């Protein structure tokens, strides 16, 4: 099955700076990679996703890059704001007909004022 | 914006008792999922459901678990004989199509086994 590794576990950045969170996956047939933001006690909220036929996707201050050869994908947040503070999870769906998401262990992003 | 809704928000149950967690997926979605998150840990996939049958299940989803779509709107997760280690947040999710389509999560049910 799929295995997703996520780094770092905690990331502290100054407000206004950029944050980068990295994930690697094991199944070369994986084809869908979403990112979720989870605030304390709340639901995981989909913020951006990318499919294997695309190398980069951007939505305002958030971007995701995918390197299929190296089997890694990254979340980039620019001009960070206090409301970006949360736990961010990367995930992947295996190839071969799988439906369920395999999540990374999460990154606690702290935006310092 | 349509949302996945889950009830109850918090369920406290004695070990060995049966519990049913309820979900109402987004109305035009066809794929339904259950995930769990033990406190402070990552979200783990339990099961997916499509066309009135299980599409995929993880190794966590053993014989004590079952899912059902009893009517046109509800999707339930039953845990037959609860154990202490079943204590977790259980999230329901749904997607319009399967596989590489966005999955939208509900607010979760916090299950506490005493």
Coordinates of N, CA and C in Angstrom, one line a residue:
Chain A
X1 N 0.8 -1.2 0.0 CA 0.0 0.0 0.0 C 0.9 1.3 0.0
X2 N 0.2 2.4 0.0 CA 0.8 3.7 0.0 C 1.4 4.0 1.3
X3 N 2.5 4.8 1.3 CA 3.1 5.3 2.5 C 3.5 6.8 2.3
X4 N 3.0 7.7 3.1 CA 3.3 9.1 2.9 C 4.1 9.6 4.1
X5 N 5.2 10.2 3.8 CA 6.1 10.8 4.8 C 6.0 12.4 4.7
X6 N 5.9 13.1 5.8 CA 5.7 14.5 5.8 C 6.7 15.2 6.7
X7 N 7.3 16.3 6.2 CA 8.3 17.1 7.0 C 8.1 18.6 6.8
X8 N 8.4 19.4 7.8 CA 8.7 19.0 9.1 C 7.4 18.8 10.0
X9 N 7.6 18.3 11.2 CA 6.4 18.1 12.0 C 5.9 19.4 12.6
X10 N 6.8 20.3 12.8 CA 6.5 21.7 13.3 C 7.3 22.7 12.5
X11 N 6.6 23.8 12.1 CA 7.2 24.8 11.3 C 6.8 26.2 11.9
X12 N 7.7 27.0 12.3 CA 7.4 28.3 12.8 C 8.0 29.4 11.9
X13 N 7.2 30.3 11.4 CA 7.7 31.3 10.5 C 7.1 32.7 10.9
X14 N 7.8 33.7 10.6 CA 7.4 35.1 10.9 C 6.2 35.4 9.9
X15 N 5.3 36.2 10.4 CA 4.2 36.6 9.6 C 4.7 37.4 8.4
X16 N 4.2 37.0 7.2 CA 4.7 37.7 6.0 C 5.7 36.9 5.2
X17 N 6.4 35.9 6.0 CA 7.3 35.1 5.3 C 6.6 33.9 4.6
X18 N 7.4 33.1 3.9 CA 6.8 31.9 3.2 C 7.0 30.7 4.0
X19 N 6.2 29.7 3.8 CA 6.3 28.4 4.5 C 6.3 27.3 3.4
X20 N 7.1 26.3 3.6 CA 7.1 25.2 2.7 C 7.0 23.9 3.5
X21 N 6.1 23.0 3.1 CA 5.9 21.7 3.7 C 6.1 20.6 2.7
X22 N 6.9 19.6 3.0 CA 7.3 18.6 2.0 C 6.7 17.2 2.3
X23 N 6.3 16.5 1.3 CA 5.9 15.1 1.5 C 6.5 14.2 0.4
X24 N 6.7 13.0 0.8 CA 7.1 12.0 -0.2 C 6.1 10.8 -0.1
X25 N 6.0 10.1 -1.2 CA 5.1 9.0 -1.3 C 5.8 7.8 -1.9
X26 N 5.2 6.6 -1.7 CA 6.0 5.4 -2.0 C 5.4 4.7 -3.3
X27 N 4.2 4.9 -3.6 CA 3.5 4.2 -4.7 C 3.7 5.0 -6.0
X28 N 4.5 4.6 -6.9 CA 4.7 5.3 -8.2 C 3.4 5.4 -9.0
X29 N 2.4 4.6 -8.7 CA 1.2 4.7 -9.5 C 0.2 5.7 -8.9
X30 N 0.5 6.3 -7.7 CA -0.4 7.3 -7.1 C -0.6 8.4 -8.1
X31 N -1.9 8.9 -8.1 CA -2.2 9.9 -9.1 C -3.0 11.1 -8.6
X32 N -3.2 11.2 -7.3 CA -4.0 12.4 -6.7 C -3.4 12.7 -5.4
X33 N -3.1 14.0 -5.2 CA -2.4 14.5 -4.0 C -3.1 15.8 -3.4
X34 N -4.0 15.6 -2.5 CA -4.6 16.8 -1.9 C -3.9 17.2 -0.6
X35 N -4.1 18.5 -0.3 CA -3.6 19.0 1.0 C -4.8 19.5 1.8
X36 N -4.8 19.2 3.1 CA -5.8 19.6 4.0 C -5.3 20.5 5.1
X37 N -6.1 21.4 5.6 CA -5.8 22.3 6.7 C -6.7 21.9 7.8
X38 N -6.2 21.7 9.0 CA -7.1 21.3 10.1 C -6.8 22.2 11.3
X39 N -7.8 23.0 11.7 CA -7.7 23.9 12.9 C -8.1 23.0 14.0
X40 N -7.7 23.4 15.2 CA -7.9 22.6 16.4 C -9.4 22.3 16.6
X41 N -9.6 21.0 16.7 CA -11.0 20.5 17.0 C -11.9 20.6 15.8
X42 N -11.4 20.9 14.6 CA -12.3 21.1 13.4 C -12.0 20.0 12.4
X43 N -12.8 20.0 11.3 CA -12.7 19.1 10.3 C -11.5 19.4 9.4
X44 N -10.9 18.4 8.8 CA -9.9 18.6 7.7 C -10.5 19.3 6.6
X45 N -9.9 20.4 6.1 CA -10.5 21.3 5.1 C -9.6 21.2 3.9
X46 N -10.1 20.8 2.7 CA -9.3 20.7 1.5 C -8.9 22.1 1.1
X47 N -7.6 22.4 0.9 CA -7.2 23.7 0.5 C -6.6 23.7 -1.0
X48 N -6.1 22.6 -1.4 CA -5.6 22.6 -2.8 C -5.3 21.1 -3.1
X49 N -5.3 20.7 -4.4 CA -5.0 19.4 -4.7 C -4.3 19.4 -6.1
X50 N -3.6 18.3 -6.4 CA -2.9 18.3 -7.7 C -3.0 16.8 -8.2
X51 N -3.1 16.7 -9.5 CA -3.1 15.4 -10.1 C -1.8 15.1 -10.8
X52 N -1.6 13.8 -11.1 CA -0.2 13.4 -11.6 C 0.1 13.9 -12.9
X53 N -0.8 14.5 -13.7 CA -0.5 15.0 -15.0 C -0.1 16.4 -15.0
X54 N 0.0 17.0 -13.8 CA 0.4 18.4 -13.6 C 1.5 18.6 -12.7
X55 N 2.5 19.5 -13.0 CA 3.6 19.7 -12.2 C 3.5 20.7 -11.1
X56 N 2.6 21.7 -11.3 CA 2.4 22.8 -10.4 C 1.0 23.3 -10.5
X57 N 0.4 23.8 -9.3 CA -0.9 24.4 -9.3 C -0.9 25.5 -8.3
X58 N -1.5 26.6 -8.6 CA -1.5 27.7 -7.7 C -2.9 28.3 -7.4
X59 N -3.1 28.7 -6.2 CA -4.4 29.3 -5.9 C -4.1 30.4 -4.9
X60 N -4.0 31.7 -5.4 CA -3.7 32.8 -4.6 C -2.4 32.6 -3.9
X61 N -2.4 32.6 -2.5 CA -1.1 32.5 -1.8 C -0.6 31.1 -1.6
X62 N -1.4 30.1 -2.1 CA -1.0 28.7 -1.9 C -0.7 28.1 -3.3
X63 N 0.4 27.3 -3.2 CA 0.8 26.6 -4.4 C 1.2 25.2 -4.0
X64 N 1.1 24.2 -4.9 CA 1.6 22.9 -4.7 C 2.4 22.5 -5.9
X65 N 3.5 21.8 -5.7 CA 4.4 21.3 -6.8 C 4.5 19.8 -6.6
X66 N 4.6 19.1 -7.7 CA 4.7 17.7 -7.8 C 5.9 17.2 -8.6
X67 N 6.7 16.4 -8.1 CA 7.8 15.8 -8.8 C 7.6 14.3 -8.9
X68 N 7.1 13.8 -10.0 CA 6.7 12.4 -10.0 C 7.9 11.5 -10.0
X69 N 9.0 12.0 -10.7 CA 10.2 11.1 -10.7 C 10.8 10.9 -9.3
X70 N 10.8 11.9 -8.5 CA 11.3 11.8 -7.2 C 10.3 11.4 -6.2
X71 N 9.0 11.3 -6.6 CA 7.9 11.0 -5.7 C 7.8 11.9 -4.5
X72 N 7.8 13.2 -4.8 CA 7.5 14.1 -3.7 C 6.7 15.3 -4.2
X73 N 6.0 15.9 -3.3 CA 5.2 17.0 -3.5 C 5.2 18.0 -2.3
X74 N 5.1 19.2 -2.6 CA 5.3 20.3 -1.6 C 4.2 21.3 -1.6
X75 N 3.9 21.8 -0.4 CA 2.9 22.9 -0.3 C 3.7 24.2 0.0
X76 N 3.4 25.2 -0.7 CA 4.0 26.5 -0.5 C 3.0 27.6 -0.2
X77 N 3.2 28.2 1.0 CA 2.3 29.3 1.4 C 3.1 30.6 1.4
X78 N 2.7 31.6 0.7 CA 3.5 32.9 0.6 C 2.7 33.9 1.5
X79 N 3.4 34.9 1.9 CA 2.8 36.0 2.6 C 2.0 35.5 3.8
X80 N 2.5 34.7 4.6 CA 1.8 34.0 5.7 C 1.1 35.0 6.6
X81 N -0.1 34.6 7.1 CA -0.9 35.4 8.0 C -1.3 34.6 9.2
X82 N -1.6 35.3 10.3 CA -2.0 34.5 11.5 C -3.0 33.4 11.3
X83 N -4.0 33.7 10.5 CA -5.0 32.7 10.2 C -4.5 31.4 9.5
X84 N -3.3 31.5 9.0 CA -2.7 30.3 8.4 C -2.2 29.3 9.5
X85 N -2.2 29.7 10.7 CA -1.7 28.8 11.8 C -2.7 27.6 11.9
X86 N -2.2 26.4 11.8 CA -3.1 25.2 11.8 C -2.1 24.0 11.6
X87 N -2.7 22.8 11.6 CA -2.0 21.6 11.2 C -2.4 21.3 9.7
X88 N -1.3 21.1 8.9 CA -1.5 20.8 7.5 C -1.1 19.3 7.2
X89 N -2.0 18.7 6.5 CA -1.8 17.2 6.2 C -1.7 17.1 4.6
X90 N -0.7 16.4 4.2 CA -0.7 16.0 2.8 C -1.3 14.6 2.7
X91 N -1.7 14.2 1.5 CA -2.3 12.9 1.4 C -2.1 12.4 -0.1
X92 N -2.3 11.1 -0.3 CA -2.2 10.6 -1.6 C -3.1 9.4 -1.8
X93 N -3.5 9.2 -3.0 CA -4.4 8.0 -3.3 C -3.5 7.1 -4.2
X94 N -3.4 5.8 -3.8 CA -2.7 4.9 -4.6 C -3.3 4.6 -5.9
X95 N -2.4 4.2 -6.8 CA -3.0 3.8 -8.1 C -3.7 2.4 -8.0
X96 N -4.1 1.8 -9.0 CA -4.6 0.5 -8.9 C -6.0 0.4 -8.4
X97 N -6.8 1.5 -8.5 CA -8.2 1.5 -8.1 C -8.5 1.8 -6.6
X98 N -7.5 2.3 -5.9 CA -7.8 2.6 -4.5 C -8.7 3.8 -4.4
X99 N -9.4 3.9 -3.3 CA -10.3 5.1 -3.1 C -9.8 5.9 -1.9
X100 N -9.3 5.3 -0.9 CA -9.0 5.9 0.4 C -7.7 6.8 0.3
X101 N -7.7 7.9 1.0 CA -6.6 8.7 1.2 C -5.6 8.2 2.2
X102 N -4.3 8.2 1.9 CA -3.3 7.9 2.9 C -2.7 9.2 3.3
X103 N -2.8 9.6 4.5 CA -2.3 10.9 5.0 C -0.9 10.8 5.6
X104 N -0.2 11.9 5.5 CA 1.0 12.1 6.2 C 0.7 12.4 7.7
X105 N 1.7 12.6 8.5 CA 1.5 12.8 10.0 C 1.2 14.2 10.3
X106 N 1.3 15.1 9.4 CA 0.9 16.5 9.7 C 2.0 17.4 10.0
X107 N 1.9 18.7 9.7 CA 2.8 19.7 10.1 C 2.1 20.8 10.8
X108 N 2.5 21.1 12.0 CA 1.9 22.2 12.8 C 2.6 23.5 12.4
X109 N 1.9 24.3 11.7 CA 2.4 25.6 11.2 C 2.1 26.7 12.2
X110 N 3.1 27.4 12.7 CA 2.9 28.4 13.6 C 3.3 29.7 13.0
X111 N 2.5 30.7 12.9 CA 2.8 32.0 12.3 C 3.1 33.0 13.5
X112 N 4.3 33.4 13.6 CA 4.7 34.3 14.7 C 4.4 35.8 14.3
X113 N 3.7 36.5 15.1 CA 3.4 37.9 14.7 C 4.6 38.8 14.7
Chain B
X1 N -22.7 26.9 0.9 CA -22.0 25.7 0.3 C -22.4 24.5 1.0
X2 N -22.8 23.4 0.3 CA -23.2 22.2 0.9 C -22.1 21.5 1.8
X3 N -22.5 20.9 2.9 CA -21.6 20.3 3.8 C -22.0 18.9 4.1
X4 N -21.0 18.1 4.5 CA -21.2 16.8 5.1 C -21.6 17.0 6.6
X5 N -22.7 16.4 7.0 CA -23.1 16.6 8.5 C -23.0 15.3 9.2
X6 N -22.5 15.3 10.4 CA -22.4 14.1 11.3 C -23.1 14.3 12.6
X7 N -23.7 13.2 13.1 CA -24.3 13.2 14.4 C -23.9 11.9 15.1
X8 N -23.8 11.9 16.4 CA -23.7 13.0 17.3 C -22.3 13.7 17.2
X9 N -22.1 14.8 17.8 CA -20.8 15.4 17.8 C -19.9 14.7 18.8
X10 N -20.5 14.2 19.9 CA -19.7 13.5 20.9 C -20.5 12.3 21.4
X11 N -19.9 11.1 21.4 CA -20.6 9.9 21.9 C -19.7 9.3 23.0
X12 N -20.3 9.0 24.1 CA -19.6 8.3 25.2 C -20.3 7.0 25.4
X13 N -19.5 5.9 25.4 CA -20.0 4.6 25.4 C -19.2 3.7 26.3
X14 N -19.8 2.7 27.0 CA -19.1 1.8 27.8 C -18.5 0.7 26.8
X15 N -17.3 0.3 27.2 CA -16.6 -0.8 26.5 C -17.5 -2.0 26.3
X16 N -17.5 -2.5 25.1 CA -18.3 -3.7 24.8 C -19.6 -3.4 24.2
X17 N -20.0 -2.1 24.3 CA -21.3 -1.7 23.8 C -21.2 -1.4 22.3
X18 N -22.3 -1.5 21.6 CA -22.4 -1.1 20.2 C -22.6 0.4 20.0
X19 N -22.1 0.9 19.0 CA -22.3 2.4 18.7 C -22.5 2.5 17.2
X20 N -23.4 3.5 16.9 CA -23.7 3.8 15.5 C -23.4 5.3 15.3
X21 N -22.5 5.6 14.4 CA -22.2 7.0 14.0 C -22.9 7.3 12.7
X22 N -23.5 8.5 12.6 CA -24.3 8.8 11.5 C -23.8 10.0 10.7
X23 N -24.0 9.9 9.4 CA -23.5 10.9 8.5 C -24.5 11.2 7.4
X24 N -24.6 12.4 7.0 CA -25.4 12.8 5.8 C -24.4 13.4 4.8
X25 N -24.1 12.6 3.7 CA -23.1 13.1 2.7 C -23.8 14.3 1.9
X26 N -22.9 15.0 1.2 CA -23.4 16.0 0.3 C -24.3 15.3 -0.8
X27 N -25.4 16.0 -1.1 CA -26.5 15.3 -1.8 C -26.2 14.7 -3.1
X28 N -25.4 15.3 -4.0 CA -25.1 14.8 -5.3 C -23.9 13.9 -5.3
X29 N -23.3 13.6 -4.2 CA -22.1 12.9 -4.1 C -22.4 11.4 -4.2
X30 N -21.5 10.6 -4.8 CA -21.7 9.2 -5.0 C -20.8 8.3 -4.2
X31 N -19.7 8.8 -3.7 CA -18.7 8.0 -2.9 C -18.7 8.5 -1.5
X32 N -18.7 7.6 -0.6 CA -18.7 7.9 0.8 C -17.6 7.2 1.5
X33 N -17.1 7.9 2.6 CA -15.9 7.4 3.3 C -16.0 7.5 4.8
X34 N -15.3 6.7 5.5 CA -15.1 6.9 7.0 C -13.6 6.9 7.2
X35 N -13.2 7.8 8.0 CA -11.8 7.9 8.5 C -11.8 8.1 10.0
X36 N -10.7 7.8 10.7 CA -10.6 8.0 12.1 C -9.3 8.8 12.4
X37 N -9.3 9.5 13.5 CA -8.1 10.3 13.9 C -8.0 10.1 15.4
X38 N -7.0 9.3 15.8 CA -6.7 9.2 17.2 C -6.1 10.5 17.7
X39 N -6.4 11.0 18.9 CA -5.9 12.3 19.3 C -4.4 12.5 19.1
X40 N -4.1 13.6 18.3 CA -2.8 14.0 18.1 C -2.1 13.3 17.0
X41 N -2.8 12.4 16.3 CA -2.2 11.6 15.2 C -2.8 11.9 13.9
X42 N -2.4 11.2 12.9 CA -2.8 11.5 11.5 C -4.2 10.9 11.3
X43 N -4.8 11.3 10.2 CA -6.1 10.8 9.8 C -5.9 9.4 9.1
X44 N -6.7 8.4 9.5 CA -6.5 7.1 8.9 C -7.8 6.6 8.1
X45 N -7.6 6.1 7.0 CA -8.7 5.6 6.2 C -9.3 4.3 6.8
X46 N -10.6 4.2 6.8 CA -11.3 3.0 7.3 C -11.9 2.3 6.1
X47 N -12.8 3.0 5.4 CA -13.6 2.3 4.4 C -14.2 3.3 3.4
X48 N -14.4 2.8 2.2 CA -15.1 3.6 1.2 C -16.3 2.8 0.7
X49 N -17.3 3.5 0.2 CA -18.6 2.9 -0.1 C -19.2 3.5 -1.4
X50 N -19.6 2.7 -2.3 CA -20.1 3.2 -3.6 C -21.1 2.2 -4.1
X51 N -22.2 2.8 -4.7 CA -23.2 1.9 -5.3 C -23.7 0.8 -4.3
X52 N -23.9 1.2 -3.1 CA -24.5 0.4 -2.0 C -23.6 -0.8 -1.6
X53 N -22.3 -0.7 -1.9 CA -21.4 -1.7 -1.4 C -20.0 -1.1 -1.0
X54 N -19.3 -1.9 -0.2 CA -18.0 -1.4 0.1 C -17.1 -1.5 -1.1
X55 N -16.4 -0.4 -1.3 CA -15.4 -0.3 -2.5 C -14.0 -0.7 -2.1
X56 N -13.6 -0.2 -0.9 CA -12.3 -0.5 -0.4 C -12.3 -0.4 1.1
X57 N -11.5 -1.2 1.8 CA -11.4 -1.1 3.3 C -10.0 -1.3 3.7
X58 N -9.6 -0.7 4.8 CA -8.3 -0.8 5.3 C -8.2 -2.0 6.3
X59 N -7.0 -2.2 6.7 CA -6.8 -3.3 7.7 C -7.4 -3.0 9.1
X60 N -7.6 -1.7 9.3 CA -8.3 -1.3 10.6 C -9.7 -1.8 10.6
X61 N -10.4 -1.8 9.4 CA -11.8 -2.1 9.3 C -12.0 -3.6 9.4
X62 N -12.0 -4.1 10.6 CA -12.2 -5.5 10.8 C -13.6 -5.9 11.0
X63 N -13.9 -7.1 11.5 CA -15.2 -7.6 11.6 C -16.1 -6.9 12.6
X64 N -15.5 -6.1 13.5 CA -16.4 -5.3 14.4 C -17.0 -4.1 13.8
X65 N -16.5 -3.7 12.6 CA -17.0 -2.5 11.9 C -18.0 -3.0 10.8
X66 N -19.0 -2.1 10.6 CA -19.8 -2.3 9.4 C -20.3 -0.9 9.0
X67 N -20.7 -0.8 7.7 CA -21.3 0.4 7.2 C -22.6 0.1 6.5
X68 N -23.4 1.1 6.4 CA -24.7 0.9 5.8 C -25.3 2.2 5.3
X69 N -26.0 2.2 4.2 CA -26.7 3.3 3.7 C -28.2 2.9 3.8
X70 N -28.8 3.2 5.0 CA -30.2 2.7 5.2 C -31.3 3.4 4.4
X71 N -31.0 4.6 3.9 CA -32.0 5.3 3.1 C -31.2 6.2 2.1
X72 N -31.9 7.1 1.5 CA -31.3 7.8 0.4 C -30.4 8.9 0.8
X73 N -30.3 9.2 2.2 CA -29.5 10.3 2.6 C -28.5 9.9 3.7
X74 N -28.7 8.9 4.5 CA -27.8 8.6 5.6 C -26.8 7.6 5.3
X75 N -25.7 7.7 5.9 CA -24.6 6.7 5.8 C -24.0 6.5 7.2
X76 N -24.0 5.2 7.6 CA -23.7 5.0 9.0 C -22.5 4.1 9.2
X77 N -21.8 4.2 10.3 CA -20.7 3.4 10.7 C -21.1 2.7 12.0
X78 N -21.1 1.4 12.1 CA -21.4 0.7 13.3 C -20.2 0.0 13.8
X79 N -19.9 0.2 15.1 CA -18.9 -0.6 15.8 C -19.6 -1.5 16.8
X80 N -19.4 -2.8 16.6 CA -20.2 -3.8 17.2 C -19.9 -4.0 18.7
X81 N -18.7 -4.1 19.1 CA -18.3 -4.3 20.5 C -17.1 -3.5 20.7
X82 N -17.4 -2.3 21.3 CA -16.3 -1.3 21.3 C -15.2 -1.6 22.3
X83 N -14.0 -1.2 21.9 CA -12.8 -1.4 22.8 C -12.3 0.0 23.1
X84 N -11.4 0.0 24.2 CA -10.8 1.3 24.6 C -10.1 2.0 23.4
X85 N -9.4 1.2 22.6 CA -8.6 1.8 21.5 C -9.5 2.3 20.4
X86 N -10.8 2.1 20.4 CA -11.6 2.7 19.4 C -11.9 4.2 19.7
X87 N -11.5 4.7 20.8 CA -11.6 6.1 21.2 C -10.9 6.9 20.1
X88 N -11.6 7.8 19.5 CA -11.0 8.6 18.4 C -12.0 9.6 17.9
X89 N -11.6 10.4 17.0 CA -12.5 11.2 16.2 C -12.8 10.5 14.9
X90 N -14.1 10.3 14.6 CA -14.4 9.6 13.3 C -15.0 10.6 12.4
X91 N -14.4 10.7 11.2 CA -14.8 11.6 10.2 C -15.5 10.9 9.0
X92 N -16.6 11.4 8.6 CA -17.2 11.0 7.3 C -16.8 11.9 6.2
X93 N -16.7 11.4 5.0 CA -16.4 12.3 3.9 C -17.1 11.8 2.7
X94 N -17.3 12.7 1.7 CA -17.9 12.3 0.5 C -17.3 13.0 -0.7
X95 N -17.4 12.3 -1.9 CA -16.9 13.0 -3.1 C -17.9 12.7 -4.2
X96 N -17.9 13.7 -5.2 CA -18.8 13.6 -6.3 C -18.6 12.3 -7.1
X97 N -17.3 12.1 -7.4 CA -16.9 10.9 -8.0 C -15.8 10.3 -7.2
X98 N -15.3 9.2 -7.5 CA -14.3 8.5 -6.7 C -12.9 8.9 -7.1
X99 N -11.9 8.1 -6.6 CA -10.5 8.1 -6.9 C -9.9 9.5 -6.8
X100 N -9.7 10.2 -7.9 CA -8.9 11.4 -7.9 C -9.8 12.7 -7.8
X101 N -10.9 12.6 -7.1 CA -11.8 13.7 -6.9 C -11.7 14.2 -5.4
X102 N -12.0 15.5 -5.2 CA -11.9 16.0 -3.8 C -12.9 15.3 -2.9
X103 N -12.4 15.0 -1.7 CA -13.2 14.4 -0.6 C -13.4 15.5 0.4
X104 N -14.7 15.7 0.7 CA -15.1 16.8 1.7 C -15.5 16.1 3.0
X105 N -14.9 16.6 4.1 CA -15.1 16.0 5.4 C -16.2 16.7 6.2
X106 N -16.8 15.9 7.1 CA -17.7 16.4 8.1 C -17.0 16.9 9.3
X107 N -17.7 17.4 10.3 CA -17.1 17.9 11.5 C -16.6 16.8 12.4
X108 N -17.0 15.6 12.2 CA -16.6 14.5 13.0 C -17.4 14.2 14.2
X109 N -17.3 12.9 14.7 CA -17.9 12.5 15.9 C -16.8 12.1 16.8
X110 N -16.7 12.7 18.0 CA -15.7 12.3 19.0 C -16.3 11.1 19.8
X111 N -15.6 9.9 19.6 CA -16.1 8.7 20.3 C -15.2 8.5 21.5
X112 N -15.8 8.4 22.7 CA -15.0 8.1 23.9 C -15.5 6.8 24.5
X113 N -14.6 5.9 24.7 CA -15.0 4.5 25.2 C -14.5 4.5 26.6
X114 N -15.4 4.2 27.6 CA -15.0 4.2 29.0 C -14.8 2.7 29.5

